[in-house]
GROMACS .gro file of C-alpha atoms in nm:
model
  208
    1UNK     CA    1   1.328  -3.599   5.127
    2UNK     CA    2   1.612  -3.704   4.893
    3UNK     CA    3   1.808  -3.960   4.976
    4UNK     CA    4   2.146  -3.887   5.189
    5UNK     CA    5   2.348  -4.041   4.905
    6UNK     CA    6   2.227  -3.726   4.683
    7UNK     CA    7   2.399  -3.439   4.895
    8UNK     CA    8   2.340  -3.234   4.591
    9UNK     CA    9   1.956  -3.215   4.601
   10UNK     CA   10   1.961  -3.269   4.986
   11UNK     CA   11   2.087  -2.930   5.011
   12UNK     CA   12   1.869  -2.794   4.741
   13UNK     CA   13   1.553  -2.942   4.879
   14UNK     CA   14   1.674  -2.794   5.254
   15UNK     CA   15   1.705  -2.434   5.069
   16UNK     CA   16   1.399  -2.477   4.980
   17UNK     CA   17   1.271  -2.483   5.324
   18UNK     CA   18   1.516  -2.231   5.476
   19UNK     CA   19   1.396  -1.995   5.192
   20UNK     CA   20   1.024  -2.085   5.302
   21UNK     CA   21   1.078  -2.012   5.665
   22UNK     CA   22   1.287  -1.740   5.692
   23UNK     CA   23   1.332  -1.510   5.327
   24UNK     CA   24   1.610  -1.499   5.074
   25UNK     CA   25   1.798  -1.334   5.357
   26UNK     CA   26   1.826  -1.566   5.578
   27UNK     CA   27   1.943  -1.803   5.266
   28UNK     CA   28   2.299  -1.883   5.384
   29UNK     CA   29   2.507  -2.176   5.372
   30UNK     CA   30   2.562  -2.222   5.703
   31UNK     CA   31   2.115  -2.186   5.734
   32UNK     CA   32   2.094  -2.478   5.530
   33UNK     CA   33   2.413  -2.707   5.660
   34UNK     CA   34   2.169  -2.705   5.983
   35UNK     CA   35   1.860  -2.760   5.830
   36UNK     CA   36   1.988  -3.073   5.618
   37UNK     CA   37   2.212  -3.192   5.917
   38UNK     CA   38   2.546  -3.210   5.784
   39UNK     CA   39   2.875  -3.107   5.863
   40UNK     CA   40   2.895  -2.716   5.898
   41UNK     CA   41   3.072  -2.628   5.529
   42UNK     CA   42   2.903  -2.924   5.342
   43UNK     CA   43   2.695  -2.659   5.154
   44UNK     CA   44   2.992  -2.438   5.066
   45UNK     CA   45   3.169  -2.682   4.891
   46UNK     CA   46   2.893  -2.773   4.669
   47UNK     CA   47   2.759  -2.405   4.616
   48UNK     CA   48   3.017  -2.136   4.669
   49UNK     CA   49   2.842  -1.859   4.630
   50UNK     CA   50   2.482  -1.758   4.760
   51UNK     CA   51   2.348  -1.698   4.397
   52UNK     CA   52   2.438  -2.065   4.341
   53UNK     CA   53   2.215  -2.173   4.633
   54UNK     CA   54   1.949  -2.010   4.464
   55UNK     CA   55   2.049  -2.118   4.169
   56UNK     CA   56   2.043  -2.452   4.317
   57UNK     CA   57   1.684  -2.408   4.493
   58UNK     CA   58   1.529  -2.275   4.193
   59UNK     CA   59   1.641  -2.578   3.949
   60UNK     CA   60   1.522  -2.828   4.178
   61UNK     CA   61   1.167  -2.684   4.202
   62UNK     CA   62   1.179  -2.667   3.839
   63UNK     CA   63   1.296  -3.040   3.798
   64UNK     CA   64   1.038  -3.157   4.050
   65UNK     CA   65   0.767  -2.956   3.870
   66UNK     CA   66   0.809  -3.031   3.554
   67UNK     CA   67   0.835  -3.366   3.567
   68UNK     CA   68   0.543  -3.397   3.772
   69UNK     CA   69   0.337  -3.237   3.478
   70UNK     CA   70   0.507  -3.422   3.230
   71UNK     CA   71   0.380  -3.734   3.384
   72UNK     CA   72   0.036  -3.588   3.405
   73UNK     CA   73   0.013  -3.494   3.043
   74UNK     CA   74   0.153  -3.873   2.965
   75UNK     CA   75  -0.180  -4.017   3.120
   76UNK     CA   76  -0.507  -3.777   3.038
   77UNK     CA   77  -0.748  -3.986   3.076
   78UNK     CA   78  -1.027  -4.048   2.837
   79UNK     CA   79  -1.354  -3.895   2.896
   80UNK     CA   80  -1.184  -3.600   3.094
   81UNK     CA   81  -1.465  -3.337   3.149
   82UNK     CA   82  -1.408  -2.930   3.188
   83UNK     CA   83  -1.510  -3.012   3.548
   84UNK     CA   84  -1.255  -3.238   3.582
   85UNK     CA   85  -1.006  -2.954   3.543
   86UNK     CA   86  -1.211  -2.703   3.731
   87UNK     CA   87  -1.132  -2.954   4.041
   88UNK     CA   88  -0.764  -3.037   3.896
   89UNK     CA   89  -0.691  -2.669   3.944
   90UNK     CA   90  -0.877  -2.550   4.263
   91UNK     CA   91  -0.669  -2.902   4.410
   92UNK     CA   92  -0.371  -2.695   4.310
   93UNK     CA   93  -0.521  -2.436   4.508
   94UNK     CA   94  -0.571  -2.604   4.791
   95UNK     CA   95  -0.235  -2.740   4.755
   96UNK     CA   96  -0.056  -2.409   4.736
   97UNK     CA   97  -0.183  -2.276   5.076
   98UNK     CA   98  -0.156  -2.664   5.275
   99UNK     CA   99   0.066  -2.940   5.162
  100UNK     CA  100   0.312  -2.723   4.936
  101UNK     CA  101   0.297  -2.427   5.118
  102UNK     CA  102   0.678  -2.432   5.162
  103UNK     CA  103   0.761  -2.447   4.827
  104UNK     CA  104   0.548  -2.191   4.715
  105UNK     CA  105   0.642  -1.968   4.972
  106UNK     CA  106   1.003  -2.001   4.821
  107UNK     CA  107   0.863  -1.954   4.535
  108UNK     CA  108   0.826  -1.664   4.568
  109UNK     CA  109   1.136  -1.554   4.716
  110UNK     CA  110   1.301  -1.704   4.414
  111UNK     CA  111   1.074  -1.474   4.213
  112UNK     CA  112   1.200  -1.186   4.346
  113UNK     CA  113   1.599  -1.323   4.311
  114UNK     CA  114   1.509  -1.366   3.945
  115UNK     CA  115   1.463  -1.018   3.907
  116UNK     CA  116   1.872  -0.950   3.929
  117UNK     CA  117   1.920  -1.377   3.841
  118UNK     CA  118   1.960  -1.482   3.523
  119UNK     CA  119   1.994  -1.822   3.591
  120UNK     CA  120   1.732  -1.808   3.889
  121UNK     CA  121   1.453  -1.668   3.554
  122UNK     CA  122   1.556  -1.939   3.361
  123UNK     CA  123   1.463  -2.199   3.613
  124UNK     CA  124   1.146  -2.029   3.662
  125UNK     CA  125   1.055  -2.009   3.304
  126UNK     CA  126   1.072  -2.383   3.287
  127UNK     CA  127   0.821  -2.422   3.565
  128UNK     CA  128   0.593  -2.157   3.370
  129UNK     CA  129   0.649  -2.338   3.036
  130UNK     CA  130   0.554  -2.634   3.210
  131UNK     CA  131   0.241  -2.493   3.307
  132UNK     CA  132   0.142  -2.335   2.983
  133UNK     CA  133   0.165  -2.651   2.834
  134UNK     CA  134  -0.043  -2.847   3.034
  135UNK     CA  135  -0.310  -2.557   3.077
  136UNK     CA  136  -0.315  -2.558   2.667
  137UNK     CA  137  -0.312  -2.994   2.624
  138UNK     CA  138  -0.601  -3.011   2.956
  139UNK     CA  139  -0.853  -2.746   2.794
  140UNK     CA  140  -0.779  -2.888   2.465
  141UNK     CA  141  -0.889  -3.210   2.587
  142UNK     CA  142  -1.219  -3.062   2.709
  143UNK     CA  143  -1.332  -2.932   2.391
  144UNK     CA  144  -1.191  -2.533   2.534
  145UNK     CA  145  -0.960  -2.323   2.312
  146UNK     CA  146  -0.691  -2.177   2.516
  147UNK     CA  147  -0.410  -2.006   2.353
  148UNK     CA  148  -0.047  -1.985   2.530
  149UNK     CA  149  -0.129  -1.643   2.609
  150UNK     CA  150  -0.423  -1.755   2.794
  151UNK     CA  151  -0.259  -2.004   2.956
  152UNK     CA  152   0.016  -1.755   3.071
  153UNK     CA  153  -0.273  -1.533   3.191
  154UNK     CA  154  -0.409  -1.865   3.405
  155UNK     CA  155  -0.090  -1.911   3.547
  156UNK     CA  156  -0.011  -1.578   3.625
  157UNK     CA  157  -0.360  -1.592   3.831
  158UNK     CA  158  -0.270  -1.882   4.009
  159UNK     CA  159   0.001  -1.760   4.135
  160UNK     CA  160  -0.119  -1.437   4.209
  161UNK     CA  161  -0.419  -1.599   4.434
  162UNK     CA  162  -0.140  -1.835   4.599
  163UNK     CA  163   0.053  -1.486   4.705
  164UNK     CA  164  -0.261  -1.356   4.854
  165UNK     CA  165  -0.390  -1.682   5.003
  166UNK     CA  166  -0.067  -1.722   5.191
  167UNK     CA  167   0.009  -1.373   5.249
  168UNK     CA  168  -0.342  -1.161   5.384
  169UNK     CA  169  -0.463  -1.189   5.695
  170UNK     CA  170  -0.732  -1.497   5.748
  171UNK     CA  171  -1.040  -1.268   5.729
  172UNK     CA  172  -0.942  -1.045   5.431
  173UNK     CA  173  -0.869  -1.358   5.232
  174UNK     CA  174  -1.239  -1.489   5.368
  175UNK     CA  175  -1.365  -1.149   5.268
  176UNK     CA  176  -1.253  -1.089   4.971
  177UNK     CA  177  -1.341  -1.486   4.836
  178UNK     CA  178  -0.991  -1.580   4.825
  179UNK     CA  179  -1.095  -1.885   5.064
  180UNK     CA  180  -1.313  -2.044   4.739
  181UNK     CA  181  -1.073  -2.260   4.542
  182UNK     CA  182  -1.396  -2.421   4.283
  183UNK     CA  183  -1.492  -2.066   4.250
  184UNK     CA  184  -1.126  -1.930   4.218
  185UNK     CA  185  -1.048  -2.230   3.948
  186UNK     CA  186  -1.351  -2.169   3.759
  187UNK     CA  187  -1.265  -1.807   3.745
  188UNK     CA  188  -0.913  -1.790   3.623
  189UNK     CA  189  -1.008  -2.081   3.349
  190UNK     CA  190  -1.286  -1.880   3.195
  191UNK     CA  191  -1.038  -1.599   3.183
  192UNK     CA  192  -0.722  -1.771   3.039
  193UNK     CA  193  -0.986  -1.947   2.777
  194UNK     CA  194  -1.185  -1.630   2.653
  195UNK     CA  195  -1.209  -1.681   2.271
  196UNK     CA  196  -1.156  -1.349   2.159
  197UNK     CA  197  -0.883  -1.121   2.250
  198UNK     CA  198  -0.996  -0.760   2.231
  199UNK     CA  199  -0.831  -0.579   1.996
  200UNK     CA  200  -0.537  -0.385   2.015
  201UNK     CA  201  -0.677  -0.024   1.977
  202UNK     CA  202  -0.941  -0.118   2.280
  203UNK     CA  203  -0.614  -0.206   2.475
  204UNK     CA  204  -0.459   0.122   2.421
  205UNK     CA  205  -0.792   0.309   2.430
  206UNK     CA  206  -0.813   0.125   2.806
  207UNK     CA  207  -0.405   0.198   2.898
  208UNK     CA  208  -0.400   0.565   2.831
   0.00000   0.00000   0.00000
């Protein structure tokens, strides 16, 4: 947790939780003045309005995400293998569902605020650039081509399997295989990192 002497992302990291535990409607100030234990108003005065406290929620994520992958694209390792990363990403899996669960699950919420957000989108689109570009530098470093489009695709999987992994009831997600992070990782890699994209009259031959 931040430290007391940053009331700033105190409150944003104790959004964050509130959002987790009980929606973007139960996202008020006086919600989070009792989750981070200060004075009731403390929130207000920092963020006035309830887009700002998502505003506020959704930067932080962003900050703390993307400088977590900055770091790990600052120390790739040499001799990195493509099963390196199949285990890199089914940890993130593993991840989304246990020891992040919270700020996925506001994740989430914030994806739906970005919708009518601007500023909510923009935070979000850091966190996705973020993991476009480390998708594209990690399979490069294996010897895989993966475009940004691909990488977008991988993300978009990821997150996808997160939703249902935290969302379906404990035996669909067994049944359906959503309870195999290797297999899941594997998966969504070989699909963001298919060499050739079909082309464009197949993809309106399949959409009408």
């Amino acid at each position: 947790m931040p430290q007391r002497g940053n009331r700033r992302e105190l409150l944003a990291e104790a959004a964050i939780e509130v959002l987790a535990r009980e929606g973007g409607r139960g996202l008020t100030h006086r919600a989070i003045d009792r989750q981070a234990v200060v004075p009731e108003g403390t929130t207000k005065n920092y963020y006035p309005t309830r887009s700002a406290l998502f505003q506020a929620a959704a930067q932080y994520l962003a900050d703390q995400h993307t400088a977590a992958l900055r770091e790990l694209r600052g120390r790739v390792p040499d001799g990195l293998t493509g099963e390196h990363v199949v285990a890199l990403y089914a940890a993130m899996l593993r991840r989304m569902a246990t020891s992040a669960r919270a700020q996925f699950l506001a994740l989430f919420e914030l994806h739906l605020e970005a919708v009518r957000n601007a500023e909510v989108s923009a935070a979000i689109g850091q966190i996705v650039r973020a993991d476009v570009d480390t998708a594209v530098q990690l399979n490069t470093a294996v010897g895989r081509r993966m475009s940004r489009r691909g990488a977008g695709l991988l993300d978009a999987g990821m997150l996808g399997v997160a939703l249902s992994m935290l969302s379906l009831p404990e035996d669909l997600v067994s049944e359906i295989g959503m309870d195999a992070p290797e297999v899941l990782a594997r998966a969504l890699l070989s699909l963001g990192s298919v060499e050739d994209e079909p082309p464009v009259e197949v993809l309106r031959d399949f959409a009408s």
